Amino acid sequence: MLKKAVAVLLISLAIYWSFSAIIPSKISTIDAPDNQFSTQRALVHLKEISKAPHYLGSASHLEVQNYIVNALEALSIETELQTDYAIGEWGNFSKPTNILGRIKGRETGKALLLMSHYDSHPHSSFGASDAGSGVVTILEGLRAFLSKNKTPKNDIIVLITDGEELGLNGADIFVNKHPWAKDVGLAVNFEARGSGGSGIMFVETNKGNANLITGFVEANPKYPLANSLFYSLYKLLPNDTDLTRFREDVDIEGINFAFIDDHFDYHTALDTYERLDRNTLEHQGQYLMSMLSYFSEADLDKLKSIEDVVYFNMPFFNMLTYPFSWILPIFLFAVLVFILLVSYGFKRRRIDPKSVGRGFAAFFVALILSVLVGIFLWKLMLVFYPEYSEMLHGFTYNGHAYIAAFICIAIALCLLVYSKVYKPENAASLIVAPLFLWLIICGAIAFKLEGASFFIIPVYFGLLSFFVLLRQKKPSLILLTLLGFPALFIFSPIVQLLPIGLGLNMLVATTLLVVLVFGLLISIFAVFRHKKRWGYLFLVFGLYYMISAHISSDFTKERPKPNSLLYVLDADENTAKWMTYDKLLDDWTAHFFDKNSKDTSNIAFSSKYKTKIQFAKNTDVIEIPEPIVEVTNDTIIGDFKSVEICITPQREVQRMELFVDTSYVFHEFKINGMDVKKNEENKVFSKRKGKRLFNYYVSKNEPLEVQITVPKDQDTEFLLYEASYDLLDNGMLNVPDRYTNMIPKPFVLNDAVVVKKVVKVNN
């Protein structure tokens, strides 16, 4: 009994250690030594720059820009501003203003670039985490670094970009138009996709990562969270960072540091100074100081590589790596060891076919049940709690409770299933099935997803456990538990991070991985005689977390409901409508709609997650100054017609969105004097998936000037949506303030007064 208690304690300790090794548990104070990063000092900056939403074009945007410039100049870093037009791959056009500074090194090699962005997401986000945290990490880190009065070997370039939220526009104009871009040897970027959790390292490279990872390991960050699987998953998400422009446009190596927990705060009015996790900011600061210390002295000309390495973090070791060339030999050797151990087991009669068969049956039943729970139990939750659909992040405020509940239920299923096949002497037989399936998984990974090849490491320790079970009639439970540590170290954070990063619809990945890890630890659990009781206990734990999730499923001031409202005036028809993206009306939106307000035809708004207008209702027309549209210089040369269009707003606006029929052809296209890049067909905008052409995010109420060249017989017609984010401030509309348990819905055009107008270019 004592050994079993110690085993349970050791398992709990390993899980705790796996998390404590990837984030600091306390923060540095305001009186930390001058040459050390201080989270409290960084927070002083953060409080100032996150006082209000500061998206590009907002009143607070210039205030934040000035604050950052003054903070850099206070460090005796000479600064400059770079302003230009850009249109990104997302089709968002804007005029960002980057903040740049440079610290001269003692040699003339490649420069180290430190980067984050200072614009917040339109229109309600305060931008404390995304990416005020990155800005203040750089400001405080540079202050600590410069206090050492040591000239670095490499130049250090500071780039605080603008327009990142609109389509990486600031990074675009830097890498493609600023002369310093050619000097950069390594770009280190700080980002956020939530307001807490460990900072994760993602590599950005077009070729081999070997030299980059070697540098990261030698920089020796204290709490690394990085593995070669994460970037593969990161590329699946609909999110890029400024480093994408560096990698794709100019082939510059990059390292991203980003935290993703508390994802429900991302791009919302909850992204505030108060909600940013202080330990998370400390983690970002520690990353920066180690990167600065190492890469400011490294030879950045030698970061390119044609070789890739598998890398992963583990407690005690920090980071472990090995080359891709080892993947297949390591896998094949594991297969050979498995075959030899199974043969030895049968020969010595330490395993028998019937017990192995029961082990396969139990393992696959547990897997199937866990998949069914992961898929259908979450779908059932969405039926019981339809309000979750209003959270476009895919991660609810009570998401962590659901993760804990599903983990407990998956463990309970394993224990209950294995309680049917337990015999004191069949532990070796039971582990055959999990090892067999893990080898199949690792084989697929070796050929299809090399970045996840470190999964084979816990399998080797599983093989060692198998060997111990075969050799000893009464193996040491403590030894078997210690052999299970690598699986717990590696997979415990991943079990949690998958649904956080990919959404709660990926809880099935969590339950599946729990069963797979349980299989590697079957040598431990097989000796627990009362697995059924343990199974019921974990069902109770799962029920507890489900009840906890239910209790926190409502919307409150701390967990506000995202909702949306638009007033859309059709200037051509002189009609107006209220519109909302919400699937469920609440006490606030019910002022404007009823359940029958479904007249949503001829609506073309676009959004990040393809969210559509759900309710629309006719309403009174109010006087809104519509934009002046001028079509001039209608010139025909040969088979083509050139036209200039100027759209001048007559009110303060923040956004213009243009839609056209997908059949239209554009041979030339200029926006405010900037040529839109042609594709290989020598055409512009020819591969758009829908009618949306581009978004223009307006600065200083500048007009939109478009010059197009089209076939001369093409009657081109644009649909314009001109929007201002002043719905709640427009006295003629009398929109009441949101209730305290509500916030503006992110990722969509919201709280806007919209004017719809057709712009015709006829023959």
XYZ file of N, CA and C in Angstrom, residues 7 28-29 38 56 74 80 123 230 263 266 287 319 335 340 486 532 541 548 555 598-599 642 677 682 704 713 744 748:
87
model
N 3.938 5.831 -5.444
C 3.829 5.890 -6.902
C 2.861 6.987 -7.331
N 9.883 39.341 -10.939
C 10.927 40.234 -10.441
C 10.308 41.550 -9.995
N 10.860 42.131 -8.941
C 10.263 43.293 -8.293
C 10.781 44.602 -8.879
N 12.989 43.508 -14.929
C 12.018 43.645 -13.838
C 10.610 43.693 -14.415
N -4.812 51.210 -35.382
C -4.340 52.160 -36.389
C -5.491 53.065 -36.820
N 14.662 57.810 -24.137
C 15.141 57.896 -22.755
C 16.265 56.910 -22.486
N 13.502 56.553 -35.317
C 12.923 57.121 -36.534
C 11.588 56.439 -36.790
N -12.061 46.893 -32.690
C -11.967 48.297 -32.325
C -11.939 48.489 -30.807
N 5.297 22.023 -32.232
C 4.476 23.220 -32.092
C 4.380 24.027 -33.379
N -7.253 32.243 -23.804
C -7.469 32.670 -25.178
C -8.736 33.506 -25.328
N -8.363 37.246 -26.032
C -7.678 37.649 -27.266
C -8.566 38.535 -28.135
N 13.001 35.131 -21.478
C 13.352 34.751 -22.842
C 14.195 35.844 -23.500
N 16.492 21.624 -22.724
C 16.217 21.319 -24.125
C 17.055 20.127 -24.581
N 11.533 -0.628 -32.974
C 10.745 -1.757 -33.498
C 11.476 -3.071 -33.248
N 12.077 -8.194 -30.276
C 12.920 -9.074 -29.455
C 12.303 -9.298 -28.074
N 9.358 10.392 -18.275
C 9.475 11.085 -19.569
C 8.132 11.276 -20.272
N -11.298 -0.440 -10.460
C -12.684 -0.016 -10.609
C -12.999 1.109 -9.631
N -14.333 12.961 -9.916
C -13.547 14.154 -10.237
C -14.058 14.815 -11.523
N -18.415 22.344 -11.943
C -17.696 23.613 -11.869
C -17.849 24.396 -13.164
N -22.844 34.265 -18.140
C -22.067 35.465 -18.437
C -22.228 36.467 -17.298
N -35.035 37.937 -39.707
C -34.104 37.101 -40.460
C -33.871 37.602 -41.886
N -34.154 38.852 -42.160
C -33.961 39.378 -43.510
C -32.489 39.705 -43.728
N -8.833 52.509 -68.620
C -8.256 52.970 -67.352
C -9.198 53.965 -66.706
N 0.334 44.090 -56.255
C 1.189 43.108 -56.924
C 0.374 42.191 -57.823
N -0.366 37.713 -64.602
C -0.270 39.131 -64.939
C -1.589 39.865 -64.683
N -9.956 57.368 -50.293
C -9.511 56.176 -51.005
C -9.454 56.510 -52.486
N -14.820 46.540 -72.370
C -16.257 46.261 -72.392
C -16.778 45.731 -71.054
N -18.081 43.925 -26.670
C -18.189 43.807 -28.135
C -17.584 42.502 -28.633
N -15.084 40.613 -35.891
C -16.098 41.042 -36.847
C -16.189 42.564 -36.820
